[in-house]
Coordinates of C-alpha atoms in Angstrom, one line a residue:
M1464 CA -3.2 4.0 5.0
I1465 CA -5.8 1.2 4.9
N1466 CA -5.7 0.1 1.1
L1467 CA -9.3 0.4 -0.3
G1468 CA -8.4 -0.5 -3.7
Y1469 CA -9.9 -3.4 -5.6
S1470 CA -8.1 -6.7 -6.4
N1471 CA -8.7 -10.5 -6.7
K1472 CA -7.7 -12.7 -3.7
Q1473 CA -7.4 -16.1 -5.1
D1474 CA -7.6 -18.4 -2.3
M1475 CA -9.0 -17.6 1.3
K1476 CA -9.9 -21.3 2.3
T1477 CA -7.9 -21.2 5.3
L1478 CA -8.8 -17.9 6.7
F1479 CA -12.6 -18.8 6.7
Y1480 CA -12.0 -22.5 7.6
S1481 CA -13.0 -22.1 11.3
F1482 CA -15.8 -19.9 10.4
L1483 CA -17.3 -22.2 8.0
M1484 CA -17.0 -25.0 10.6
L1485 CA -19.1 -22.9 13.0
L1486 CA -22.0 -22.8 10.1
Y1487 CA -22.4 -26.4 10.1
F1488 CA -23.2 -26.6 14.0
V1489 CA -25.2 -23.1 14.4
P1490 CA -28.4 -22.6 12.7
Q1491 CA -28.6 -20.1 10.0
V1492 CA -29.7 -16.4 11.0
D1493 CA -32.6 -15.0 9.6
A1494 CA -32.0 -12.6 7.0
Q1495 CA -33.4 -9.8 9.3
D1496 CA -30.8 -9.9 11.7
I1497 CA -27.5 -8.5 9.9
K1498 CA -29.6 -7.0 6.7
G1499 CA -29.1 -3.3 6.4
S1500 CA -26.2 -1.0 7.0
W1501 CA -23.7 -0.6 9.9
K1502 CA -21.2 2.1 10.8
G1503 CA -18.1 2.0 12.2
D1504 CA -14.8 3.8 13.0
L1505 CA -11.3 2.2 12.3
K1506 CA -8.4 3.6 14.4
V1507 CA -5.3 4.1 12.1
M1508 CA -2.0 5.7 13.2
G1509 CA -4.1 7.7 15.7
Q1510 CA -6.7 8.9 13.2
S1511 CA -10.2 7.6 12.6
L1512 CA -11.6 6.2 9.6
P1513 CA -15.5 6.2 9.2
L1514 CA -16.7 2.9 7.5
I1515 CA -20.0 1.9 6.6
V1516 CA -21.1 -1.8 5.3
H1517 CA -24.0 -2.9 3.5
F1518 CA -25.5 -6.5 3.7
E1519 CA -28.2 -8.2 1.6
E1520 CA -29.6 -11.6 1.3
Q1521 CA -29.9 -12.7 -2.7
N1522 CA -30.8 -16.4 -3.3
G1523 CA -29.9 -17.8 0.1
E1524 CA -26.4 -16.2 0.2
W1525 CA -25.2 -12.9 1.6
T1526 CA -23.8 -10.1 -0.2
G1527 CA -22.1 -6.8 0.9
K1528 CA -20.6 -3.3 0.1
M1529 CA -18.4 -1.1 2.0
D1530 CA -18.3 2.9 2.0
S1531 CA -15.4 4.9 3.2
P1532 CA -17.0 8.4 2.9
S1533 CA -14.0 10.4 4.2
Q1534 CA -11.9 8.8 1.1
N1535 CA -14.7 9.3 -1.5
A1536 CA -14.7 5.7 -1.8
I1537 CA -18.4 4.3 -2.4
G1538 CA -19.6 0.8 -3.0
I1539 CA -16.6 -1.1 -2.6
P1540 CA -17.5 -4.7 -3.1
M1541 CA -17.2 -7.7 -0.6
K1542 CA -16.1 -10.9 -2.2
K1543 CA -17.5 -13.1 0.2
V1544 CA -19.9 -12.7 3.4
L1545 CA -20.6 -15.5 5.9
A1546 CA -23.0 -15.1 8.8
N1547 CA -24.8 -17.1 11.3
E1548 CA -26.5 -16.0 14.7
L1549 CA -23.1 -15.8 16.4
M1550 CA -20.6 -14.2 13.9
V1551 CA -20.3 -12.2 10.7
S1552 CA -17.2 -12.6 8.5
F1553 CA -16.5 -10.7 5.4
E1554 CA -13.8 -10.5 2.8
M1555 CA -12.9 -7.4 0.8
S1556 CA -12.4 -7.4 -2.9
M1557 CA -8.7 -6.2 -2.2
G1558 CA -5.6 -7.9 -1.1
N1559 CA -5.3 -9.7 1.9
A1560 CA -8.1 -7.9 3.8
F1561 CA -11.0 -9.4 5.9
Y1562 CA -13.1 -8.8 9.0
E1563 CA -14.2 -11.3 11.3
G1564 CA -16.9 -10.2 14.1
V1565 CA -19.1 -11.3 16.9
L1566 CA -22.9 -10.3 16.4
T1567 CA -24.9 -9.4 19.8
N1568 CA -27.6 -7.1 20.4
D1569 CA -27.6 -5.1 17.1
E1570 CA -23.6 -4.7 17.4
I1571 CA -20.9 -6.4 15.8
K1572 CA -17.4 -6.6 17.7
G1573 CA -14.5 -7.9 15.8
N1574 CA -11.0 -7.2 14.0
F1575 CA -10.0 -5.9 10.5
S1576 CA -6.9 -7.4 9.2
Q1577 CA -4.8 -6.6 6.3
G1578 CA -1.2 -7.3 5.4
G1579 CA -0.3 -9.0 8.5
M1580 CA -2.0 -5.9 10.7
K1581 CA -5.1 -6.7 12.5
L1582 CA -7.1 -3.7 14.1
P1583 CA -10.2 -3.8 16.2
L1584 CA -13.2 -2.5 14.4
D1585 CA -16.7 -2.5 16.0
F1586 CA -20.1 -1.5 14.0
T1587 CA -23.3 -0.7 15.1
R1588 CA -26.8 -0.1 13.1
A1589 CA -26.5 3.0 10.8
N1590 CA -29.1 5.5 10.7
P1591 CA -30.3 6.8 7.4
E1592 CA -28.4 10.1 7.9
D1593 CA -25.4 8.2 8.3
I1594 CA -25.5 7.1 5.0
Q1595 CA -24.1 9.2 2.3
K1596 CA -25.6 8.5 -0.9
K1597 CA -22.6 9.1 -3.2
E1598 CA -21.0 7.7 -6.3
M1599 CA -17.4 7.0 -6.7
P1600 CA -15.6 10.0 -8.5
K1601 CA -14.9 9.9 -12.0
R1602 CA -11.3 8.2 -13.0
P1603 CA -10.8 10.1 -16.4
Q1604 CA -7.5 8.4 -16.9
T1605 CA -8.4 4.6 -16.6
P1606 CA -7.5 3.2 -20.0
K1607 CA -10.5 2.2 -22.5
A1608 CA -10.2 0.2 -25.5
P1609 CA -9.5 0.3 -28.1
F1610 CA -5.6 0.0 -27.3
N1611 CA -2.7 0.9 -29.8
Y1612 CA -0.7 -1.7 -28.4
E1613 CA -1.1 -5.7 -27.4
I1614 CA -2.0 -7.1 -24.0
Q1615 CA -0.5 -10.4 -22.9
E1616 CA -1.3 -12.0 -19.5
V1617 CA 1.5 -13.8 -18.4
S1618 CA 3.2 -15.7 -15.5
F1619 CA 6.8 -16.1 -14.4
E1620 CA 8.5 -18.0 -11.2
N1621 CA 10.5 -16.7 -8.2
K1622 CA 12.1 -20.3 -8.2
S1623 CA 14.1 -19.7 -4.9
D1624 CA 10.7 -19.0 -2.9
N1625 CA 8.6 -21.7 -5.1
I1626 CA 6.2 -18.8 -6.2
T1627 CA 4.0 -18.1 -9.3
L1628 CA 3.7 -14.6 -10.2
M1629 CA 0.9 -13.5 -12.3
G1630 CA 1.0 -10.5 -14.5
T1631 CA 0.2 -8.1 -17.7
L1632 CA 2.7 -7.4 -20.3
T1633 CA 1.8 -4.3 -22.5
K1634 CA 3.9 -4.1 -25.7
P1635 CA 4.0 -2.0 -28.8
K1636 CA 2.8 -3.3 -31.9
G1637 CA 5.5 -4.0 -34.5
E1638 CA 8.4 -6.6 -34.9
G1639 CA 11.4 -4.2 -33.4
K1640 CA 13.3 -4.6 -30.1
F1641 CA 11.8 -2.3 -27.6
P1642 CA 12.9 -0.7 -24.1
A1643 CA 11.1 -2.6 -21.3
V1644 CA 10.3 -1.9 -17.6
V1645 CA 9.2 -3.6 -14.8
L1646 CA 6.6 -1.7 -12.2
I1647 CA 7.1 -2.1 -8.6
T1648 CA 4.3 -1.2 -5.9
G1649 CA 4.7 0.6 -3.1
S1650 CA 4.2 -0.7 0.5
G1651 CA 1.2 -3.0 1.4
P1652 CA -0.6 -5.6 -0.7
H1653 CA -1.4 -4.6 -4.3
T1654 CA -2.6 -6.0 -7.3
R1655 CA -0.9 -5.5 -10.6
D1656 CA -2.7 -1.9 -11.3
H1657 CA -1.5 -0.7 -7.9
E1658 CA -5.2 -0.1 -7.2
I1659 CA -6.3 2.5 -4.4
L1660 CA -9.7 4.1 -4.1
G1661 CA -10.8 3.4 -7.6
H1662 CA -7.8 4.7 -8.9
K1663 CA -5.4 2.2 -11.0
P1664 CA -2.2 4.2 -11.5
F1665 CA -0.1 1.4 -13.0
W1666 CA -2.4 0.5 -15.6
V1667 CA -2.3 4.2 -16.6
I1668 CA 1.4 4.2 -16.5
A1669 CA 1.6 0.9 -18.4
D1670 CA -1.0 2.4 -21.1
Y1671 CA 0.9 5.6 -21.5
L1672 CA 4.4 3.9 -22.0
S1673 CA 3.4 1.3 -24.1
E1674 CA 1.5 4.1 -26.3
N1675 CA 5.1 5.3 -26.5
G1676 CA 6.9 2.2 -27.5
I1677 CA 7.9 0.8 -24.2
V1678 CA 7.1 -2.8 -23.0
V1679 CA 5.7 -2.7 -19.5
L1680 CA 5.4 -5.8 -17.0
R1681 CA 2.9 -5.3 -14.0
Y1682 CA 2.2 -8.3 -11.8
D1683 CA 0.0 -9.2 -8.6
E1684 CA 2.1 -9.2 -5.4
R1685 CA 2.8 -12.6 -4.0
G1686 CA -0.2 -14.0 -2.2
I1687 CA -2.4 -11.3 -3.9
G1688 CA -4.6 -11.4 -6.9
E1689 CA -3.8 -14.2 -9.0
S1690 CA -0.2 -14.7 -7.6
S1691 CA 0.9 -17.5 -5.1
G1692 CA 2.8 -17.1 -2.1
D1693 CA 2.2 -15.3 1.3
F1694 CA 2.4 -11.5 1.5
S1695 CA 1.9 -11.0 5.1
S1696 CA 5.2 -12.9 5.8
A1697 CA 7.2 -11.0 3.2
T1698 CA 10.1 -8.4 3.8
T1699 CA 11.4 -5.8 1.4
F1700 CA 14.2 -8.4 0.6
D1701 CA 11.6 -11.0 -0.3
L1702 CA 9.4 -8.5 -2.8
K1703 CA 12.9 -7.3 -4.2
N1704 CA 13.8 -11.1 -5.3
D1705 CA 10.1 -11.1 -6.7
V1706 CA 11.1 -8.0 -8.9
A1707 CA 14.6 -9.8 -9.8
S1708 CA 12.5 -12.7 -11.3
A1709 CA 10.2 -10.3 -13.3
I1710 CA 13.6 -8.6 -14.8
D1711 CA 14.7 -12.2 -15.6
F1712 CA 11.3 -12.8 -17.3
L1713 CA 12.0 -9.7 -19.7
K1714 CA 15.4 -10.5 -20.5
K1715 CA 14.0 -13.7 -22.1
H1716 CA 11.3 -11.9 -24.2
P1717 CA 11.9 -11.5 -27.9
L1718 CA 10.8 -8.1 -28.3
V1719 CA 12.6 -6.6 -25.6
D1720 CA 15.8 -4.7 -26.2
L1721 CA 18.4 -6.3 -23.5
G1722 CA 20.3 -3.1 -23.4
K1723 CA 17.5 -1.1 -22.3
I1724 CA 15.8 -2.8 -19.5
G1725 CA 14.9 -0.8 -16.4
V1726 CA 12.4 -0.6 -13.3
I1727 CA 10.1 1.9 -12.2
G1728 CA 9.4 1.8 -8.3
H1729 CA 6.8 4.0 -6.5
S1730 CA 7.3 4.8 -2.6
E1731 CA 8.8 1.3 -1.2
G1732 CA 8.8 0.3 -4.8
G1733 CA 11.4 3.1 -5.1
L1734 CA 13.4 1.9 -2.2
I1735 CA 13.6 -1.7 -4.0
S1736 CA 14.6 0.1 -7.3
W1737 CA 17.7 1.5 -5.4
M1738 CA 18.6 -2.1 -4.1
L1739 CA 18.1 -3.5 -7.4
G1740 CA 20.1 -0.8 -9.1
S1741 CA 23.1 -1.2 -6.8
E1742 CA 23.2 -4.9 -7.5
E1743 CA 21.6 -6.0 -10.7
N1744 CA 24.1 -5.9 -13.5
D1745 CA 21.5 -6.1 -16.3
L1746 CA 19.6 -3.0 -15.4
S1747 CA 20.4 -0.2 -17.8
F1748 CA 18.4 2.7 -15.7
L1749 CA 16.0 3.0 -13.0
V1750 CA 13.0 5.2 -11.9
S1751 CA 12.2 5.9 -8.2
L1752 CA 8.7 7.7 -7.8
A1753 CA 8.9 9.2 -4.5
G1754 CA 11.5 6.5 -3.3
P1755 CA 12.6 7.2 0.4
V1756 CA 16.5 8.3 0.3
I1757 CA 17.1 9.2 4.0
P1758 CA 17.3 6.5 6.7
I1759 CA 13.7 4.6 7.2
K1760 CA 13.5 5.6 10.7
E1761 CA 13.9 9.3 10.0
L1762 CA 11.3 8.9 7.1
M1763 CA 8.8 7.4 9.2
T1764 CA 9.1 10.0 11.9
K1765 CA 8.7 13.0 9.4
Q1766 CA 5.6 11.2 8.1
T1767 CA 4.2 10.9 11.4
E1768 CA 4.7 14.9 11.9
E1769 CA 3.3 15.9 8.5
L1770 CA 0.2 13.9 8.6
A1771 CA -0.5 14.5 12.1
R1772 CA -0.2 18.3 11.4
V1773 CA -2.3 18.2 8.2
S1774 CA -5.1 16.2 10.3
G1775 CA -5.6 19.1 12.5
L1776 CA -4.2 17.8 15.7
P1777 CA -3.0 20.3 18.6
E1778 CA 0.8 21.1 18.3
S1779 CA 1.3 19.4 21.7
V1780 CA -0.2 16.4 20.4
V1781 CA 1.9 16.4 17.2
K1782 CA 5.2 16.9 19.0
S1783 CA 4.2 14.0 21.5
E1784 CA 3.5 11.5 18.7
V1785 CA 6.6 12.3 17.0
N1786 CA 8.5 11.8 20.0
K1787 CA 6.9 8.6 21.0
N1788 CA 7.1 7.1 17.6
K1789 CA 11.1 8.3 17.2
Q1790 CA 11.8 6.2 20.6
V1791 CA 9.6 3.3 19.4
Y1792 CA 11.4 3.0 16.0
Q1793 CA 14.8 3.6 17.8
A1794 CA 14.0 0.6 20.4
V1795 CA 12.9 -1.6 17.4
I1796 CA 16.1 -1.0 15.5
D1797 CA 18.3 -1.7 18.7
S1798 CA 16.4 -4.9 19.4
Q1799 CA 17.4 -8.6 18.5
S1800 CA 14.1 -10.1 19.0
D1801 CA 10.4 -9.4 19.1
E1802 CA 10.4 -10.0 22.7
E1803 CA 13.3 -7.6 23.1
W1804 CA 11.4 -4.7 21.7
K1805 CA 8.1 -5.4 23.1
A1806 CA 9.9 -5.1 26.8
A1807 CA 11.5 -1.7 25.3
L1808 CA 8.2 -0.2 24.5
E1809 CA 6.7 -0.3 28.0
P1810 CA 8.9 2.7 29.6
I1811 CA 8.3 4.6 26.4
F1812 CA 4.6 4.3 26.6
E1813 CA 4.8 4.9 30.3
A1814 CA 6.3 8.1 29.8
N1815 CA 4.0 9.2 26.9
L1816 CA 1.0 8.6 29.4
K1817 CA 2.8 11.0 32.2
E1818 CA 3.4 13.7 29.2
M1819 CA -0.3 13.6 28.0
Y1820 CA -1.5 13.9 31.6
V1821 CA -3.3 10.5 31.4
P1822 CA -5.2 9.8 35.0
E1823 CA -3.4 7.0 36.6
N1824 CA -6.6 5.1 36.8
M1825 CA -6.8 4.9 33.3
W1826 CA -3.2 3.7 32.7
A1827 CA -4.0 -0.1 32.4
S1828 CA -6.6 0.5 29.8
Q1829 CA -4.4 2.9 28.1
M1830 CA -1.2 0.6 28.2
T1831 CA -3.1 -2.3 26.8
S1832 CA -4.6 0.2 23.8
L1833 CA -1.0 1.0 23.0
R1834 CA 0.5 -2.3 22.9
K1835 CA -2.2 -4.0 20.8
A1836 CA -1.8 -0.7 18.7
Y1837 CA 1.9 -0.9 17.9
E1838 CA 1.9 -4.6 18.0
S1839 CA -0.4 -5.1 15.1
Q1840 CA 1.8 -2.6 13.1
L1841 CA 5.2 -3.9 14.0
T1842 CA 4.7 -6.7 11.5
P1843 CA 8.3 -8.6 10.5
W1844 CA 8.1 -6.3 7.4
M1845 CA 7.7 -3.2 9.2
V1846 CA 10.6 -4.1 11.9
N1847 CA 13.0 -5.0 8.7
F1848 CA 11.7 -2.1 6.8
L1849 CA 12.4 0.3 9.7
K1850 CA 16.2 -0.9 10.0
M1851 CA 16.7 0.1 6.4
N1852 CA 18.9 2.7 5.0
P1853 CA 18.4 3.7 1.4
E1854 CA 21.6 5.4 1.3
N1855 CA 23.7 2.2 1.6
Y1856 CA 22.1 0.9 -2.0
I1857 CA 22.2 4.3 -3.5
N1858 CA 26.0 5.0 -3.0
N1859 CA 26.5 1.6 -5.1
I1860 CA 24.3 2.7 -8.1
D1861 CA 26.1 3.5 -11.3
I1862 CA 23.3 3.6 -13.9
P1863 CA 21.2 6.6 -15.0
V1864 CA 18.6 7.4 -12.4
F1865 CA 15.1 9.4 -12.9
A1866 CA 13.9 10.5 -9.3
A1867 CA 10.6 12.4 -8.9
F1868 CA 9.3 14.0 -6.1
G1869 CA 6.0 16.0 -5.2
T1870 CA 5.9 19.2 -3.2
K1871 CA 2.7 18.0 -1.5
D1872 CA 4.0 14.5 -0.8
L1873 CA 3.5 14.0 3.0
Q1874 CA 4.9 10.7 3.3
V1875 CA 8.4 11.0 1.3
A1876 CA 9.0 14.6 2.0
A1877 CA 10.4 16.4 -1.6
S1878 CA 12.8 18.5 0.2
Q1879 CA 14.5 16.3 2.7
N1880 CA 14.9 13.2 0.3
G1881 CA 15.7 15.3 -2.7
N1882 CA 18.4 17.3 -1.5
R1883 CA 19.8 14.3 0.2
L1884 CA 20.0 12.6 -3.4
I1885 CA 21.7 15.5 -4.8
E1886 CA 24.5 15.2 -2.1
L1887 CA 24.8 11.5 -2.6
F1888 CA 25.1 12.0 -6.5
E1889 CA 27.5 14.9 -5.9
D1890 CA 30.5 12.6 -7.5
K1891 CA 28.5 11.5 -10.4
P1892 CA 26.0 14.3 -11.2
D1893 CA 25.7 12.9 -14.9
L1894 CA 23.5 9.8 -13.8
L1895 CA 21.1 11.6 -11.9
T1896 CA 17.8 13.1 -13.6
L1897 CA 15.8 15.0 -10.3
K1898 CA 12.4 16.3 -10.9
V1899 CA 10.5 18.0 -8.1
Y1900 CA 6.7 18.6 -9.3
E1901 CA 4.7 21.5 -7.7
N1902 CA 1.3 20.6 -5.9
L1903 CA 1.9 17.0 -6.6
N1904 CA 1.2 14.5 -3.6
H1905 CA 2.5 11.2 -2.9
L1906 CA 0.6 9.4 -5.6
F1907 CA 1.3 12.0 -8.2
Q1908 CA -2.0 13.5 -8.3
T1909 CA -2.6 17.3 -8.1
A1910 CA -3.6 18.1 -4.6
Q1911 CA -4.3 20.9 -2.4
T1912 CA -2.8 19.6 0.9
G1913 CA -1.6 16.4 0.2
G1914 CA -3.2 14.8 2.9
V1915 CA -4.2 11.1 2.3
D1916 CA -8.2 12.0 2.8
E1917 CA -7.7 13.5 -0.7
Y1918 CA -6.5 10.5 -2.6
G1919 CA -10.0 9.2 -3.3
K1920 CA -11.3 12.7 -3.8
I1921 CA -9.0 13.7 -6.9
E1922 CA -10.1 12.6 -10.1
E1923 CA -6.6 12.6 -11.7
T1924 CA -4.9 9.2 -11.2
F1925 CA -1.2 9.9 -12.3
N1926 CA -0.1 13.5 -13.6
E1927 CA 0.6 13.4 -17.3
K1928 CA 3.8 15.8 -17.0
V1929 CA 5.5 13.0 -14.9
L1930 CA 4.5 10.4 -17.5
S1931 CA 5.8 12.3 -20.5
D1932 CA 9.2 13.0 -18.6
M1933 CA 9.5 9.4 -18.0
V1934 CA 9.1 8.4 -21.5
K1935 CA 11.7 10.9 -22.2
F1936 CA 14.2 9.9 -19.8
I1937 CA 13.8 6.1 -20.8
K1938 CA 14.1 6.7 -24.6
E1939 CA 17.3 8.8 -24.0
Q1940 CA 19.0 5.7 -22.4

């Protein structure tokens, strides 16, 4: 899904350089031209995400906010808005996300970009009835001062990639040696708090763990927030190396018990936990929260099916999408280059259009749309991700593991992944603590359907029973 959480992208100078040059040569637009509210629909994985943007002119500078009504995300601030009589551009106050569009006749035509993915997004003037007057739902678990632990802003280096990662260390008060963990975010660009739709789950986790005697390090991913580097070109292996650097940082901290260092990874971060657990000799334990276990191509196929079905699509469309994506994933896995998989997708798309009875006079436009949709999503990260099989790493793990899944998780299915994990630990059952939580979704919130549209509507950020079980596991190591 598109990440509408908040973060602080440090430097967008290069992204806006060409646009700024236009500002020098084109007269500034009058404030009435873009002032007000605009509506558009962002097409993501076959689903439509309604968005509303609001622009105001203050003291000669533009400001803006975005609403995502279906996700209950209201008033998300824009960090930078630039405009002239030809173009509109804005950067969101979240990791690696920006928009550039052309302004013509009360319409803005452009592209929304995030994490290496570029999607078409057009806006038209919004009517008063389009604008939902809502406030962001409450987030009662977001930590509030005073804190019963110390907070320290820290930095550490991934020397092999010449990257500086900025983070926050929460540590219990006192002089003793404490267990310590690194938090690993899921897929997509994230700040240290893993911010999504006003929720800050990694801050909630860090707060709970440090209140209970555990040192926690969380950090902005490379190229996000205050960290240097480039996120859009990073693969899972690159992100794993960043975590290894974080572990090295903890090993040098005077308050950390060197015999009790672990990692807690969510989703893709859970996969990275498996990777580190199979090779990182200094880890004492690992926690995988909704971490994939089955081969990623199977995981993605199941995810397509579950999300499409819960969104209300007809069963015939669900089956068609699953079949198409299964073939696409296999074509990518079998290919040795971008050119090879792009060519391999053509007959798959043609067969899909025939299956869906698309008129032949519409094929050209539909083929173009399919190419753009898949090529924007099949980034270097995704191509690498699809080829991965977590089982290859899990088989080599010989340290204690806490693995958690939710029964309402539609992205990493509990039964499919949990059962396979039990099989993989059949020869070493004492190392595995497996928990399956009723009615929890992919973010470990209590949910009704598990659909992504619920994430922002739910007030709970992270279920406290899972937090309690994690603390118990860590303290037993």
